[in-house]
Coordinates of C-alpha atoms in Angstrom, one line a residue:
M1 CA -11.2 4.2 9.2
E2 CA -9.1 2.2 7.8
F3 CA -10.8 0.1 4.9
V4 CA -13.1 2.8 3.4
S5 CA -10.5 3.5 0.0
A6 CA -11.0 1.1 -2.8
A7 CA -7.7 1.7 -3.9
S8 CA -6.4 -0.3 -0.8
W9 CA -9.0 -3.3 -1.5
A10 CA -9.3 -3.2 -5.2
F11 CA -6.8 -5.9 -6.2
R12 CA -7.5 -9.7 -6.1
L13 CA -4.1 -11.8 -4.5
A14 CA -3.7 -14.2 -6.9
P15 CA -1.0 -16.8 -7.8
A16 CA 2.4 -14.9 -8.5
R17 CA 3.1 -13.6 -11.8
D18 CA 5.8 -11.7 -13.3
E19 CA 4.9 -7.8 -13.3
T20 CA 7.4 -5.0 -14.1
L21 CA 7.4 -1.7 -12.0
H22 CA 4.9 0.7 -12.7
D23 CA 5.2 3.5 -10.5
G24 CA 9.0 4.2 -9.9
A25 CA 8.4 7.3 -7.6
G26 CA 7.7 4.7 -5.1
G27 CA 10.8 3.1 -3.9
G28 CA 14.2 3.2 -5.3
A29 CA 16.7 1.4 -7.0
R30 CA 20.5 -0.3 -6.8
G31 CA 22.7 1.1 -9.0
V32 CA 20.8 4.4 -10.0
R33 CA 23.1 6.9 -11.8
G34 CA 24.1 10.0 -10.1
R35 CA 24.8 13.6 -11.7
G36 CA 26.8 13.8 -15.0
E37 CA 28.0 10.6 -15.8
G38 CA 28.8 11.2 -19.6
R39 CA 25.5 10.2 -20.8
A40 CA 24.6 11.8 -24.1
A41 CA 21.7 14.3 -24.1
A42 CA 18.4 12.6 -24.9
T43 CA 17.3 12.5 -28.4
L44 CA 14.3 11.5 -30.4
E45 CA 15.9 10.0 -33.4
G46 CA 14.3 7.1 -34.4
M47 CA 11.8 7.0 -31.7
T48 CA 8.4 4.8 -31.4
V49 CA 6.1 6.8 -29.7
T50 CA 3.1 4.5 -28.2
A51 CA 1.8 7.3 -25.7
P52 CA -0.6 10.2 -27.1
R53 CA 0.5 13.6 -25.7
L54 CA 4.0 12.3 -24.2
P55 CA 5.8 15.3 -22.8
D56 CA 8.7 14.5 -24.5
A57 CA 9.8 18.2 -23.8
A58 CA 10.8 17.0 -20.3
L59 CA 13.1 14.3 -21.4
A60 CA 15.3 16.9 -22.6
H61 CA 16.9 17.6 -19.5
W62 CA 17.9 14.4 -18.5
D63 CA 21.0 12.5 -20.2
L64 CA 19.4 9.3 -20.8
G65 CA 21.1 8.4 -24.4
Q66 CA 18.9 8.0 -27.7
I67 CA 15.2 7.1 -26.7
Y68 CA 13.8 4.1 -28.7
Q69 CA 10.5 3.5 -27.4
M70 CA 7.9 5.5 -24.9
Q71 CA 4.8 3.9 -24.0
R72 CA 2.5 4.8 -21.5
V73 CA 2.1 2.7 -18.2
Q74 CA -1.0 2.6 -15.6
T75 CA 0.2 4.5 -12.1
G76 CA -3.0 5.3 -10.7
L77 CA -5.9 8.0 -10.9
M78 CA -3.5 11.1 -10.5
N79 CA -0.2 11.1 -11.6
R80 CA 0.9 9.9 -15.3
S81 CA 3.6 7.9 -16.3
W82 CA 5.6 6.5 -19.4
R83 CA 8.3 3.6 -19.8
V84 CA 11.4 5.4 -21.7
D85 CA 13.6 2.3 -23.3
T86 CA 16.7 4.4 -24.2
S87 CA 20.2 3.4 -25.4
S88 CA 21.5 3.5 -21.5
G89 CA 18.5 1.7 -20.1
S90 CA 15.0 1.7 -19.4
Y91 CA 13.6 4.2 -17.2
L92 CA 9.9 5.7 -16.1
L93 CA 9.0 9.5 -16.9
K94 CA 6.5 10.7 -13.8
L95 CA 4.1 13.2 -14.1
F96 CA 3.5 14.2 -10.8
R97 CA -0.3 15.3 -9.9
D98 CA -0.9 14.0 -6.4
V99 CA 2.1 15.0 -4.0
T100 CA 3.9 17.9 -5.4
G101 CA 6.6 20.5 -4.5
P102 CA 8.0 20.7 -1.3
E103 CA 6.1 17.8 0.2
L104 CA 7.5 15.4 -3.3
Q105 CA 11.0 16.8 -2.1
F106 CA 10.5 15.3 1.2
Q107 CA 9.5 12.0 0.4
F108 CA 12.3 12.3 -2.3
H109 CA 14.8 12.7 1.6
V110 CA 12.6 10.0 3.1
L111 CA 13.8 7.8 0.3
Q112 CA 17.3 8.7 0.1
T113 CA 17.4 8.5 3.7
L114 CA 16.0 5.0 3.6
G115 CA 18.1 3.6 0.9
A116 CA 21.2 4.6 2.6
S117 CA 20.2 2.0 5.3
G118 CA 19.6 -0.7 2.9
V119 CA 15.9 -0.4 2.5
P120 CA 14.9 -1.4 -1.1
V121 CA 13.8 1.8 -2.9
V122 CA 14.2 3.4 -6.3
L123 CA 15.6 6.9 -6.3
P124 CA 15.4 9.3 -8.8
V125 CA 17.5 9.8 -11.4
F126 CA 19.1 13.5 -11.7
S127 CA 18.7 15.9 -14.3
R128 CA 21.5 17.2 -16.1
D129 CA 21.4 20.1 -14.0
G130 CA 21.5 18.4 -10.7
R131 CA 17.3 18.3 -10.0
S132 CA 15.9 15.5 -8.7
T133 CA 12.4 16.9 -10.8
I134 CA 12.2 20.0 -13.3
F135 CA 9.2 22.1 -14.2
L136 CA 7.6 22.5 -17.5
E137 CA 4.4 24.6 -18.1
G138 CA 3.7 24.1 -14.7
E139 CA 3.6 20.4 -14.4
E140 CA 6.7 18.4 -12.3
F141 CA 8.2 16.0 -13.9
G142 CA 10.9 13.0 -12.7
V143 CA 12.8 10.2 -13.8
F144 CA 13.2 6.9 -12.2
P145 CA 15.3 3.8 -13.4
W146 CA 12.8 0.9 -14.5
V147 CA 12.5 -1.9 -11.8
G148 CA 11.3 -5.7 -12.5
G149 CA 9.9 -7.7 -10.4
R150 CA 6.3 -9.0 -9.6
H151 CA 3.6 -8.8 -6.9
R152 CA 3.4 -11.3 -4.6
S153 CA 0.5 -13.1 -2.3
G154 CA 2.3 -14.1 0.6
L155 CA 0.4 -17.6 0.4
S156 CA 2.8 -17.9 -2.2
M157 CA 6.0 -17.4 -0.5
S158 CA 8.1 -19.7 1.8
R159 CA 7.9 -19.0 5.9
D160 CA 11.8 -17.6 5.2
A161 CA 10.3 -14.9 2.6
C162 CA 7.8 -14.3 4.7
R163 CA 10.6 -13.6 7.8
D164 CA 12.7 -11.4 5.2
L165 CA 9.4 -9.0 4.4
G166 CA 8.8 -8.6 7.8
S167 CA 12.6 -7.7 8.6
V168 CA 12.7 -5.2 5.7
I169 CA 9.5 -3.4 7.0
G170 CA 11.2 -3.8 10.3
R171 CA 14.6 -2.0 9.0
L172 CA 12.2 0.4 7.2
H173 CA 10.1 1.6 10.7
R174 CA 13.3 1.7 12.3
T175 CA 15.1 4.0 10.0
L176 CA 12.2 6.2 9.9
H177 CA 12.2 5.8 13.5
A178 CA 16.0 7.0 14.2
S179 CA 16.3 9.4 11.5
I180 CA 13.1 11.2 10.2
P181 CA 11.7 12.7 13.1
A182 CA 8.0 13.5 13.1
D183 CA 7.1 16.6 12.5
R184 CA 3.2 16.6 13.3
A185 CA 1.1 14.6 15.3
P186 CA 0.3 11.2 14.2
K187 CA -2.8 10.5 12.2
L188 CA -4.8 8.4 14.7
E189 CA -9.0 8.1 15.3
N190 CA -10.6 6.7 18.2
P191 CA -12.5 3.6 17.2
P192 CA -16.5 4.0 16.5
T193 CA -18.7 3.2 19.7
T194 CA -20.7 0.3 19.5
E195 CA -23.5 2.4 19.2
A196 CA -22.5 4.4 16.3
A197 CA -21.7 1.1 14.8
L198 CA -24.9 -0.5 15.2
Q199 CA -26.9 2.7 14.1
K200 CA -24.8 2.6 10.5
V201 CA -25.7 -1.1 10.1
D202 CA -29.6 -0.6 10.9
R203 CA -29.3 2.6 8.1
L204 CA -27.6 0.2 5.6
L205 CA -30.1 -2.4 6.4
E206 CA -33.0 0.0 5.3
L207 CA -31.6 1.3 2.4
V208 CA -30.8 -2.4 1.1
A209 CA -34.4 -3.4 2.0
A210 CA -35.9 -0.3 -0.2
G211 CA -33.7 -1.6 -3.0
R212 CA -35.1 -5.2 -2.9
G213 CA -35.0 -6.5 -6.5
D214 CA -31.5 -6.7 -7.1
K215 CA -31.1 -9.5 -9.8
T216 CA -26.8 -9.6 -9.1
G217 CA -27.0 -11.1 -5.5
F218 CA -25.1 -8.7 -4.0
E219 CA -28.7 -7.1 -2.4
A220 CA -28.5 -11.1 -0.5
T221 CA -25.1 -10.8 0.3
A222 CA -24.7 -7.4 1.7
E223 CA -27.9 -8.5 4.1
Q224 CA -26.2 -11.2 5.1
T225 CA -22.9 -9.2 6.2
L226 CA -25.3 -6.6 7.7
R227 CA -27.1 -8.7 10.1
L228 CA -23.6 -11.1 10.7
K229 CA -21.9 -7.7 12.0
R230 CA -25.0 -6.6 13.8
G231 CA -25.4 -10.0 15.9
L232 CA -21.4 -9.7 16.4
L233 CA -21.9 -6.3 17.7
V234 CA -24.5 -6.8 19.7
R235 CA -22.9 -10.0 21.8
L236 CA -19.0 -8.3 21.4
G237 CA -20.1 -4.9 21.7
D238 CA -17.9 -4.6 25.0
R239 CA -15.1 -5.4 23.6
R240 CA -14.5 -2.1 21.5
P241 CA -10.8 -1.2 21.9
P242 CA -10.1 1.7 24.1
D243 CA -9.4 4.8 23.4
L244 CA -5.7 4.2 24.0
A245 CA -3.1 6.1 22.0
P246 CA -0.1 4.0 20.7
Q247 CA 3.4 4.7 21.7
Y248 CA 5.7 4.2 19.1
T249 CA 4.1 6.1 16.3
G250 CA 6.4 8.1 13.5
Y251 CA 6.5 8.3 10.0
T252 CA 5.1 5.2 8.1
H253 CA 4.7 4.2 4.5
G254 CA 1.0 4.5 4.7
D255 CA -0.2 2.1 2.5
L256 CA 1.7 -1.2 2.3
H257 CA 0.1 -3.9 0.6
P258 CA 1.5 -6.2 -2.2
H259 CA 0.9 -4.6 -5.0
N260 CA 3.1 -1.7 -3.7
V261 CA 5.8 -4.2 -3.1
L262 CA 7.9 -5.6 -6.1
H263 CA 9.6 -9.0 -5.5
G264 CA 12.3 -10.9 -7.4
P265 CA 12.9 -14.2 -8.4
D266 CA 13.8 -15.8 -5.0
D267 CA 11.2 -13.7 -3.2
R268 CA 13.2 -11.2 -1.4
I269 CA 12.0 -7.3 -1.7
S270 CA 13.4 -5.5 -4.8
A271 CA 11.4 -2.0 -4.4
I272 CA 8.4 -0.8 -1.8
L273 CA 7.0 1.5 -4.3
D274 CA 4.3 4.6 -3.8
W275 CA 5.2 6.7 -1.0
D276 CA 1.9 9.3 -1.6
R277 CA 0.6 8.3 1.7
L278 CA 3.6 9.0 3.6
T279 CA 2.5 9.8 6.9
V280 CA 2.8 10.1 10.9
S281 CA 1.0 7.0 12.4
S282 CA 1.4 3.4 14.3
Y283 CA 4.3 1.2 13.5
A284 CA 2.4 -1.7 14.8
R285 CA -0.7 -0.8 12.9
E286 CA 1.4 -0.7 9.7
M287 CA 2.9 -3.9 10.5
A288 CA -0.1 -5.7 11.0
R289 CA -2.2 -4.1 8.0
A290 CA 0.4 -5.6 5.8
A291 CA 0.2 -8.7 7.6
V292 CA -3.7 -8.8 7.0
F293 CA -3.0 -7.8 3.2
Y294 CA -0.1 -10.4 2.7
F295 CA -1.5 -13.3 4.0
T296 CA -5.4 -13.4 3.6
Y297 CA -6.6 -16.1 1.7
G298 CA -9.7 -13.6 0.7
D299 CA -12.7 -15.8 1.7
E300 CA -14.2 -17.6 4.8
R301 CA -10.5 -19.5 5.0
G302 CA -9.5 -16.2 7.1
L303 CA -5.3 -16.0 7.4
D304 CA -2.5 -17.8 7.1
C305 CA -1.1 -17.3 10.9
D306 CA 1.7 -19.6 10.2
R307 CA 2.9 -17.3 7.7
I308 CA 2.0 -14.3 9.7
R309 CA 3.9 -15.5 12.6
A310 CA 7.1 -15.9 10.3
F311 CA 6.3 -12.4 8.9
A312 CA 5.9 -11.0 12.7
G313 CA 9.0 -12.5 14.1
G314 CA 11.0 -11.0 10.9
Y315 CA 9.8 -7.7 12.1
R316 CA 10.6 -8.2 15.6
S317 CA 14.0 -9.1 15.2
V318 CA 14.8 -5.5 13.7
F319 CA 12.2 -3.1 15.3
D320 CA 10.5 -4.4 18.4
V321 CA 7.3 -2.4 19.4
G322 CA 6.7 -4.6 22.3
E323 CA 3.6 -7.1 22.4
P324 CA 0.9 -4.3 24.4
E325 CA 1.6 -2.0 21.3
I326 CA 1.1 -5.1 18.9
G327 CA -2.1 -6.3 20.7
L328 CA -3.4 -2.7 20.5
A329 CA -3.2 -2.7 16.9
T330 CA -4.5 -5.8 16.3
H331 CA -7.5 -5.1 18.6
Q332 CA -7.9 -1.8 16.7
L333 CA -7.4 -3.5 13.0
W334 CA -10.3 -6.3 13.9
W335 CA -13.1 -3.6 15.6
D336 CA -12.2 -1.8 12.0
R337 CA -12.9 -5.0 10.0
L338 CA -16.2 -5.4 12.2
T339 CA -17.8 -1.4 11.9
D340 CA -16.7 -0.8 8.4
N341 CA -19.1 -1.5 5.6
W342 CA -17.4 0.8 2.8
V343 CA -18.2 -1.8 0.1
I344 CA -21.8 -1.7 0.9
E345 CA -21.7 1.9 0.9
W346 CA -20.0 2.8 -2.2
H347 CA -23.1 0.1 -3.5
Y348 CA -25.9 2.3 -2.1
V349 CA -24.8 5.7 -1.4
R350 CA -22.4 6.1 -4.0
H351 CA -24.0 3.7 -6.6
N352 CA -20.9 2.5 -7.3
S353 CA -20.4 -1.1 -8.0
A354 CA -17.0 -1.4 -8.9
C355 CA -15.9 -3.0 -5.5
D356 CA -19.1 -5.5 -5.0
H357 CA -17.1 -8.7 -5.6
L358 CA -14.5 -7.9 -2.6
L359 CA -17.9 -7.8 0.0
P360 CA -17.8 -11.4 0.2
G361 CA -14.2 -12.4 1.1
Q362 CA -14.4 -9.2 3.7
T363 CA -17.4 -10.7 5.7
G364 CA -15.7 -14.1 5.6
L365 CA -12.6 -12.8 7.4
V366 CA -14.6 -10.8 9.7
K367 CA -16.5 -14.0 10.6
W368 CA -13.1 -16.2 11.0
W369 CA -11.1 -13.6 12.6
T370 CA -13.6 -13.2 15.3
I371 CA -13.8 -17.0 16.0
H372 CA -9.6 -16.8 15.9
Y373 CA -9.2 -13.9 17.3
S374 CA -6.4 -15.1 19.8
Q375 CA -4.7 -17.0 17.5
V376 CA -4.2 -14.4 15.1
E377 CA -3.4 -11.5 17.7
Q378 CA -0.3 -14.4 18.8
S379 CA 0.6 -14.8 15.7
L380 CA 1.1 -11.0 15.2
M381 CA 3.4 -11.1 17.7
G382 CA 5.5 -13.8 16.5
R383 CA 4.6 -16.7 18.7

């Protein structure tokens, strides 16, 4: 299922604000210095350390100049990262825990290929002996340029910027399709059946009933959501997507959403970040999913179809997988939204309420999308 992970949903699409890169390993930067350009070896003299237990021994493997300051930055649950300010500029030192070894080197190969085609990604800085990563006491480290930028809600972007966003994602897919052949079967799952979806709703309704007395208001929202979805499934169960495999598949980013993309002052993309979910999947599905993330209001207003239309037009102007493929992806995503209840499951099954606040917006979007299904489908086709 597409929307089971909190990592993809646990952010608010707030008005744009300046934010600097916090995960340089995800993308690539212009002006990355290559091997051996005469910089002095890293030195720790006069350094201010604000990151306890920083593995500073790793920095000795890169020619970064004098190090002024190092500070821990947040880059997710698995990896560890530090901003390093030096006489030659600012960098990100990253300790890889999620993707390592040959899989990480393949990721870097993909980034080099994308960067050569003009896709804005952040490339690793080579160590003094020409390696993209080094191993120290069994741990793998890499260094990347520090890239500035901000995360943007698509609702704050001009139509031209939305079209440019789509064209960059189109170029990303076109390059991957042409240059990185898929070496494995695509990651695909058949849509859940109507019967299975109804059974899950009924089980969750039983859990809600058993947990009466919730004072936060989540209980009422969860029950309303489940009863709404049950009614829609009963009436629209025959609209389940067919078990059709997409025709255009290949390597995709795997997790394209606003917090994995940096934009410059003009809203043009400065870097696509966080490639740890690189996978073989449907191009159309990733495009449509990214559009939903970028252009959702997060409430009962649903999606901004005008901006989606510009975005999809930009995408198809560069890499056109065709309307049937986009229609299938749209159908599957809508059904996923209708049948998935991960926030409620987290609350009642995992006893984790961290994402409770997302439920009203998700429910509002499902209702709105169902009513405006044709409008969403047409906008994702660029019409």
